[in-house]
Amino acid sequence: MKYFKYAWLNPSDIIAPPKWVGDTVWYQIMPDRFCKGDSAPKRMPLKDWDDRESVSGNDFYGGDLRGVIEKLPYLADLGITAIYLNPISKAFSNHRYDTANYRRIDPLLGTQQDFEELTKKAGEMGIRVI
């Protein structure tokens, strides 16, 4: 017998993004590679910022949340309305997709206070942080 089969979708499984998402100009940031801020010295060896010959998940360049904060005026001038941050949780690699602790910001990137300052200042400029 030939007939079509339709999957049944539970209404709670249907994603309804907020209306603001449709008009958002996104900018994705991997903090370690974006900008070094004026934060305390790092407690590990960093690769030279200009050395991009061989890149791995264990190379840290020292970009941090303070660097993102410092670049907010530049990002606002670009016309973005949201920053999509790569993971910032404590992890073993520079990309932090192998998060070790979801409840703690990686100290190489900054502190909880740095993150709160980032979201506050970005919000004042009309930029959301995801």
Short mmCIF file of C-alpha atoms in Angstrom, two decimals:
data_model
loop_
_atom_site.label_atom_id
_atom_site.label_comp_id
_atom_site.label_asym_id
_atom_site.label_seq_id
_atom_site.Cartn_x
_atom_site.Cartn_y
_atom_site.Cartn_z
CA MET A 1 0.00 0.00 0.00
CA LYS A 2 1.36 3.43 -0.92
CA TYR A 3 0.71 6.27 1.43
CA PHE A 4 2.56 9.14 3.03
CA LYS A 5 3.74 8.96 6.62
CA TYR A 6 3.94 12.19 8.53
CA ALA A 7 5.87 12.52 11.73
CA TRP A 8 3.79 13.77 14.63
CA LEU A 9 5.30 16.84 16.25
CA ASN A 10 4.56 17.74 19.79
CA PRO A 11 3.86 21.49 19.89
CA SER A 12 6.49 21.84 22.64
CA ASP A 13 9.13 20.51 20.20
CA ILE A 14 8.53 23.27 17.68
CA ILE A 15 11.09 26.03 18.09
CA ALA A 16 9.70 29.54 18.14
CA PRO A 17 12.64 31.95 18.24
CA PRO A 18 12.08 35.40 19.72
CA LYS A 19 10.99 38.02 17.20
CA TRP A 20 14.18 40.06 17.66
CA VAL A 21 16.28 37.23 16.18
CA GLY A 22 14.99 37.87 12.65
CA ASP A 23 16.52 41.36 12.47
CA THR A 24 19.75 40.53 14.28
CA VAL A 25 23.20 41.08 12.78
CA TRP A 26 25.39 38.44 14.43
CA TYR A 27 29.14 38.52 15.07
CA GLN A 28 30.74 35.32 16.35
CA ILE A 29 33.75 35.66 18.64
CA MET A 30 36.27 33.08 19.80
CA PRO A 31 37.64 35.12 22.72
CA ASP A 32 41.12 33.55 22.77
CA ARG A 33 41.72 34.69 19.17
CA PHE A 34 39.79 37.97 19.14
CA CYS A 35 41.66 40.52 21.26
CA LYS A 36 43.97 40.64 24.28
CA GLY A 37 42.60 42.98 26.90
CA ASP A 38 44.42 44.89 29.59
CA SER A 39 43.96 42.04 32.07
CA ALA A 40 46.41 40.42 34.43
CA PRO A 41 49.25 38.43 32.87
CA LYS A 42 48.36 34.88 31.89
CA ARG A 43 49.69 31.99 33.94
CA MET A 44 50.74 29.91 30.97
CA PRO A 45 52.91 30.33 27.89
CA LEU A 46 51.11 32.06 25.05
CA LYS A 47 51.81 31.76 21.35
CA ASP A 48 53.00 34.87 19.62
CA TRP A 49 49.93 36.73 18.34
CA ASP A 50 51.38 36.82 14.79
CA ASP A 51 52.36 33.11 14.75
CA ARG A 52 49.53 31.41 12.87
CA GLU A 53 51.64 28.83 10.99
CA SER A 54 50.50 25.79 12.95
CA VAL A 55 47.31 26.10 14.96
CA SER A 56 45.94 23.48 17.32
CA GLY A 57 43.42 23.21 20.12
CA ASN A 58 46.24 23.60 22.63
CA ASP A 59 47.58 26.92 21.37
CA PHE A 60 46.52 29.85 23.50
CA TYR A 61 46.96 33.39 22.18
CA GLY A 62 45.66 35.26 25.22
CA GLY A 63 42.50 36.90 23.95
CA ASP A 64 40.00 37.44 26.75
CA LEU A 65 36.72 39.02 27.80
CA ARG A 66 38.44 42.33 28.57
CA GLY A 67 39.56 42.40 24.94
CA VAL A 68 35.95 41.94 23.80
CA ILE A 69 34.86 44.75 26.14
CA GLU A 70 37.53 47.05 24.72
CA LYS A 71 36.35 46.32 21.15
CA LEU A 72 32.64 46.98 21.80
CA PRO A 73 32.75 50.46 20.18
CA TYR A 74 34.37 48.92 17.08
CA LEU A 75 31.72 46.18 16.96
CA ALA A 76 28.93 48.74 17.38
CA ASP A 77 30.39 50.74 14.47
CA LEU A 78 30.16 47.61 12.33
CA GLY A 79 26.41 47.65 12.97
CA ILE A 80 26.15 44.31 14.76
CA THR A 81 23.29 43.76 17.17
CA ALA A 82 24.40 40.49 18.82
CA ILE A 83 27.62 38.75 19.78
CA TYR A 84 27.65 34.96 19.62
CA LEU A 85 30.47 33.88 21.93
CA ASN A 86 32.20 30.57 21.51
CA PRO A 87 32.11 28.70 24.83
CA ILE A 88 33.75 30.64 27.66
CA SER A 89 33.48 27.97 30.36
CA LYS A 90 36.52 26.40 31.97
CA ALA A 91 37.95 23.84 29.55
CA PHE A 92 41.11 22.11 28.40
CA SER A 93 41.34 23.56 24.88
CA ASN A 94 41.36 27.03 23.38
CA HIS A 95 38.00 26.57 21.64
CA ARG A 96 36.42 25.35 24.91
CA TYR A 97 33.92 23.00 23.30
CA ASP A 98 35.32 20.35 25.69
CA THR A 99 33.98 22.21 28.71
CA ALA A 100 35.07 20.88 32.09
CA ASN A 101 32.85 23.12 34.20
CA TYR A 102 29.80 24.85 32.73
CA ARG A 103 29.35 27.01 35.81
CA ARG A 104 32.74 28.68 35.81
CA ILE A 105 34.26 31.09 33.32
CA ASP A 106 37.70 29.97 32.24
CA PRO A 107 40.17 32.07 34.28
CA LEU A 108 42.30 32.48 31.15
CA LEU A 109 39.41 34.51 29.70
CA GLY A 110 38.56 36.53 32.78
CA THR A 111 36.17 36.55 35.69
CA GLN A 112 32.45 36.50 36.30
CA GLN A 113 32.70 40.26 36.88
CA ASP A 114 34.33 40.67 33.43
CA PHE A 115 31.45 38.77 31.85
CA GLU A 116 28.87 40.84 33.71
CA GLU A 117 30.61 44.03 32.60
CA LEU A 118 30.65 42.76 29.00
CA THR A 119 26.92 42.02 28.98
CA LYS A 120 26.08 45.32 30.70
CA LYS A 121 28.17 47.51 28.37
CA ALA A 122 27.05 45.60 25.28
CA GLY A 123 23.42 45.97 26.37
CA GLU A 124 23.89 49.73 26.77
CA MET A 125 25.03 49.79 23.12
CA GLY A 126 22.07 47.70 21.96
CA ILE A 127 24.17 44.57 21.50
CA ARG A 128 22.96 41.26 22.88
CA VAL A 129 25.44 38.63 24.09
CA ILE A 130 24.65 34.98 23.48
#
